[in-house]
mmCIF file of C-alpha atoms and ligand atoms in Angstrom:
data_model
loop_
_atom_site.group_PDB
_atom_site.id
_atom_site.type_symbol
_atom_site.label_atom_id
_atom_site.label_comp_id
_atom_site.label_asym_id
_atom_site.label_seq_id
_atom_site.Cartn_x
_atom_site.Cartn_y
_atom_site.Cartn_z
ATOM 1 C CA MET A 1 75.963 66.724 143.807
ATOM 2 C CA ALA A 2 74.424 65.241 140.550
ATOM 3 C CA SER A 3 71.045 63.805 140.420
ATOM 4 C CA GLU A 4 71.686 60.097 140.080
ATOM 5 C CA ARG A 5 69.492 56.841 140.204
ATOM 6 C CA THR A 6 69.618 53.766 142.440
ATOM 7 C CA PHE A 7 68.103 50.398 143.077
ATOM 8 C CA VAL A 8 66.371 49.501 145.912
ATOM 9 C CA ALA A 9 64.329 46.490 146.931
ATOM 10 C CA ILE A 10 62.473 45.468 150.037
ATOM 11 C CA LYS A 11 63.291 41.814 150.633
ATOM 12 C CA PRO A 12 60.686 38.897 151.494
ATOM 13 C CA ASP A 13 61.036 39.356 154.954
ATOM 14 C CA GLY A 14 60.288 43.109 154.799
ATOM 15 C CA VAL A 15 56.986 41.975 152.599
ATOM 16 C CA GLN A 16 55.940 39.284 154.717
ATOM 17 C CA ARG A 17 56.420 41.630 158.076
ATOM 18 C CA GLY A 18 54.061 44.134 156.588
ATOM 19 C CA LEU A 19 57.094 46.694 156.708
ATOM 20 C CA VAL A 20 56.537 48.038 152.900
ATOM 21 C CA ALA A 21 54.555 51.439 153.676
ATOM 22 C CA ASN A 22 57.091 52.233 156.418
ATOM 23 C CA ILE A 23 60.245 51.794 154.348
ATOM 24 C CA LEU A 24 58.950 53.208 151.427
ATOM 25 C CA GLY A 25 57.618 56.241 153.476
ATOM 26 C CA ARG A 26 61.251 56.932 154.833
ATOM 27 C CA PHE A 27 62.235 57.358 151.078
ATOM 28 C CA GLU A 28 59.486 59.565 150.479
ATOM 29 C CA ARG A 29 60.083 61.729 153.399
ATOM 30 C CA LYS A 30 63.479 62.162 152.684
ATOM 31 C CA GLY A 31 63.007 63.735 149.448
ATOM 32 C CA PHE A 32 64.032 61.263 147.100
ATOM 33 C CA THR A 33 61.972 60.951 143.873
ATOM 34 C CA LEU A 34 60.299 57.008 143.115
ATOM 35 C CA VAL A 35 60.907 56.510 139.271
ATOM 36 C CA GLY A 36 60.053 52.870 139.434
ATOM 37 C CA LEU A 37 58.227 50.670 141.546
ATOM 38 C CA LYS A 38 56.814 47.108 140.858
ATOM 39 C CA MET A 39 56.303 43.655 143.108
ATOM 40 C CA LEU A 40 57.671 40.484 141.894
ATOM 41 C CA THR A 41 58.727 37.355 143.087
ATOM 42 C CA PRO A 42 62.667 37.257 141.581
ATOM 43 C CA SER A 43 63.621 34.123 139.374
ATOM 44 C CA ARG A 44 66.566 32.237 140.229
ATOM 45 C CA PRO A 45 68.532 33.517 137.178
ATOM 46 C CA LEU A 46 67.393 37.091 138.521
ATOM 47 C CA ALA A 47 68.521 36.486 141.666
ATOM 48 C CA GLU A 48 71.759 34.870 140.739
ATOM 49 C CA GLN A 49 72.747 37.703 138.977
ATOM 50 C CA HIS A 50 71.882 40.332 141.654
ATOM 51 C CA TYR A 51 73.813 38.786 143.800
ATOM 52 C CA GLY A 52 76.646 37.489 141.664
ATOM 53 C CA VAL A 53 79.452 39.200 143.420
ATOM 54 C CA HIS A 54 78.761 36.838 146.626
ATOM 55 C CA ARG A 55 78.797 33.501 144.371
ATOM 56 C CA GLN A 56 81.787 32.444 146.128
ATOM 57 C CA ARG A 57 80.389 33.306 149.890
ATOM 58 C CA PRO A 58 79.085 30.843 152.076
ATOM 59 C CA PHE A 59 75.786 32.344 152.328
ATOM 60 C CA PHE A 60 75.275 32.690 148.555
ATOM 61 C CA GLY A 61 73.067 29.458 148.162
ATOM 62 C CA GLY A 62 70.920 30.428 151.380
ATOM 63 C CA LEU A 63 70.754 34.021 150.078
ATOM 64 C CA VAL A 64 69.601 33.277 146.581
ATOM 65 C CA GLU A 65 67.188 30.657 148.255
ATOM 66 C CA PHE A 66 65.660 33.047 150.296
ATOM 67 C CA ILE A 67 65.414 36.171 147.765
ATOM 68 C CA THR A 68 63.494 33.920 145.615
ATOM 69 C CA SER A 69 61.308 32.588 148.429
ATOM 70 C CA GLY A 70 58.434 35.038 147.603
ATOM 71 C CA PRO A 71 57.412 38.655 146.352
ATOM 72 C CA VAL A 72 60.147 41.502 146.849
ATOM 73 C CA VAL A 73 59.175 45.136 146.079
ATOM 74 C CA ALA A 74 61.817 46.619 143.577
ATOM 75 C CA MET A 75 62.603 50.180 143.422
ATOM 76 C CA VAL A 76 64.041 52.973 141.427
ATOM 77 C CA TRP A 77 64.944 56.078 143.351
ATOM 78 C CA GLU A 78 66.180 59.398 141.801
ATOM 79 C CA GLY A 79 67.841 62.331 143.585
ATOM 80 C CA ASP A 80 70.763 64.337 144.447
ATOM 81 C CA GLY A 81 73.322 61.723 145.943
ATOM 82 C CA VAL A 82 70.717 59.026 146.134
ATOM 83 C CA ILE A 83 72.973 56.242 145.621
ATOM 84 C CA ALA A 84 74.845 57.128 149.007
ATOM 85 C CA GLY A 85 71.918 58.333 150.513
ATOM 86 C CA ALA A 86 69.641 55.035 150.451
ATOM 87 C CA ARG A 87 72.651 53.472 151.600
ATOM 88 C CA ALA A 88 72.578 55.919 154.611
ATOM 89 C CA LEU A 89 68.977 55.551 155.133
ATOM 90 C CA ILE A 90 69.409 51.820 154.883
ATOM 91 C CA GLY A 91 71.964 51.189 157.702
ATOM 92 C CA ALA A 92 75.218 48.466 157.904
ATOM 93 C CA THR A 93 74.568 45.069 156.436
ATOM 94 C CA LYS A 94 74.518 43.935 160.235
ATOM 95 C CA PRO A 95 71.280 44.803 161.586
ATOM 96 C CA LEU A 96 72.812 44.974 165.000
ATOM 97 C CA GLU A 97 75.463 47.309 164.008
ATOM 98 C CA ALA A 98 72.863 49.511 162.212
ATOM 99 C CA ALA A 99 72.500 52.733 163.787
ATOM 100 C CA PRO A 100 69.056 53.537 165.210
ATOM 101 C CA GLY A 101 66.993 55.874 162.971
ATOM 102 C CA THR A 102 68.353 53.257 160.002
ATOM 103 C CA ILE A 103 65.972 50.703 158.396
ATOM 104 C CA ARG A 104 68.062 47.887 159.252
ATOM 105 C CA GLY A 105 68.526 49.663 162.812
ATOM 106 C CA ASP A 106 65.234 50.055 163.799
ATOM 107 C CA LEU A 107 63.711 47.000 161.916
ATOM 108 C CA ALA A 108 65.893 43.999 161.831
ATOM 109 C CA VAL A 109 68.137 42.016 164.097
ATOM 110 C CA ASP A 110 69.340 38.987 161.487
ATOM 111 C CA ILE A 111 71.870 39.377 158.660
ATOM 112 C CA GLY A 112 70.096 36.901 156.801
ATOM 113 C CA ARG A 113 66.761 38.502 157.089
ATOM 114 C CA ASN A 114 68.136 42.559 157.063
ATOM 115 C CA VAL A 115 64.667 43.497 155.166
ATOM 116 C CA ILE A 116 66.164 45.540 152.325
ATOM 117 C CA HIS A 117 68.894 45.940 149.512
ATOM 118 C CA GLY A 118 70.320 49.138 148.300
ATOM 119 C CA SER A 119 72.726 49.424 145.251
ATOM 120 C CA ASP A 120 76.477 50.334 146.572
ATOM 121 C CA GLY A 121 77.896 52.612 144.251
ATOM 122 C CA PRO A 122 77.365 54.084 140.907
ATOM 123 C CA ASP A 123 78.166 50.879 138.582
ATOM 124 C CA THR A 124 76.166 48.726 140.739
ATOM 125 C CA ALA A 125 73.346 51.061 140.488
ATOM 126 C CA GLN A 126 73.457 50.988 136.817
ATOM 127 C CA PHE A 127 73.629 47.461 136.598
ATOM 128 C CA GLU A 128 70.787 46.603 139.140
ATOM 129 C CA ILE A 129 68.199 49.156 137.507
ATOM 130 C CA GLY A 130 69.057 47.445 134.300
ATOM 131 C CA LEU A 131 68.552 44.119 135.473
ATOM 132 C CA TRP A 132 65.508 44.522 137.425
ATOM 133 C CA PHE A 133 63.596 46.900 135.271
ATOM 134 C CA GLN A 134 62.699 47.556 131.375
ATOM 135 C CA PRO A 135 63.117 51.278 130.309
ATOM 136 C CA GLU A 136 59.969 51.866 129.816
ATOM 137 C CA GLU A 137 59.047 51.235 133.534
ATOM 138 C CA LEU A 138 60.931 53.919 134.986
ATOM 139 C CA ASN A 139 59.179 57.443 134.778
ATOM 140 C CA SER A 140 61.247 60.491 134.073
ATOM 141 C CA TRP A 141 59.168 63.146 135.977
ATOM 142 C CA THR A 142 59.852 66.433 138.494
ATOM 143 C CA PRO A 143 57.957 66.610 141.486
ATOM 144 C CA ALA A 144 55.681 69.688 141.783
ATOM 145 C CA ASP A 145 57.470 70.867 145.158
ATOM 146 C CA HIS A 146 60.917 70.877 143.318
ATOM 147 C CA SER A 147 60.649 74.290 142.088
ATOM 148 C CA TRP A 148 60.811 75.538 145.730
ATOM 149 C CA ARG A 149 63.852 73.743 146.233
ATOM 150 C CA ALA A 150 66.921 76.158 146.900
ATOM 151 C CA GLU A 151 69.277 75.944 143.845
ATOM 152 C CA ALA A 152 72.546 73.621 144.615
HETATM 153 P P1 LIG B 201 74.578 44.746 151.496
HETATM 154 O O1 LIG B 201 72.931 44.281 151.448
HETATM 155 O O2 LIG B 201 74.452 45.760 152.756
HETATM 156 O O3 LIG B 201 75.090 45.230 150.585
HETATM 157 P P2 LIG B 201 76.456 42.739 151.078
HETATM 158 O O4 LIG B 201 77.722 42.565 151.544
HETATM 159 O O5 LIG B 201 76.416 42.921 149.791
HETATM 160 O O6 LIG B 201 75.172 43.765 152.205
HETATM 161 O O7 LIG B 201 75.480 41.434 151.211
HETATM 162 C C1 LIG B 201 74.450 41.006 150.554
HETATM 163 C C2 LIG B 201 73.374 40.429 151.349
HETATM 164 O O8 LIG B 201 73.937 39.206 151.582
HETATM 165 C C3 LIG B 201 73.129 41.161 152.937
HETATM 166 O O9 LIG B 201 72.458 42.211 152.908
HETATM 167 C C4 LIG B 201 72.575 39.656 153.509
HETATM 168 O O10 LIG B 201 71.299 39.805 153.309
HETATM 169 C C5 LIG B 201 73.509 38.696 152.970
HETATM 170 N N1 LIG B 201 74.723 38.281 153.653
HETATM 171 C C6 LIG B 201 76.146 38.905 153.589
HETATM 172 N N2 LIG B 201 76.924 38.933 154.439
HETATM 173 C C7 LIG B 201 76.237 37.730 155.219
HETATM 174 C C8 LIG B 201 76.327 37.003 156.309
HETATM 175 O O11 LIG B 201 77.591 36.686 156.551
HETATM 176 N N3 LIG B 201 75.862 35.535 156.424
HETATM 177 C C9 LIG B 201 74.286 35.463 155.807
HETATM 178 N N4 LIG B 201 74.053 36.729 155.036
HETATM 179 C C10 LIG B 201 75.082 37.521 154.786
HETATM 180 MG MG1 LIG B 202 75.656 44.898 148.712
#
């Protein structure tokens, strides 16, 4: 499986609840590579672009209001299959349907406060990384332990 990059963001509820280290640690422990990381309070234009596909949905206004309400932790993770892999770590959109062991399954109950975002495919990953990060904010590096990994 080819190495790829995906965009992940800990939403304001995850930050407010002190879950940043818990969530970050899951991606690190899994073996994905952190290539971009910053905290920011998203502007309304950024949030509206990010959630543009949901513009017509009834929850859009509340979603944008919430995501701009305080700091989020924005990340880019790299690795083989990381786009689907991150979604698997994150779990289903509705936290009560998210499997135990997933981030939403373990840490959330409310669909409007589901603590984390992850790109849902290669096209959205590319779009969201470009939306949230400048190219120079991304770090291309090879973790030392990768030489120990088996050939794919
Ligand atoms: P995802 O975050 O799992 O990709 P999407 O369907 O892309 O889920 O929805 C984006 C976000 O919009 C969700 O994470 C959730 O915070 C919010 N959302 C989705 N559906 C609803 C809803 O029915 N009511 C309230 N908020 C929702
Ligand atoms: Mg989505």
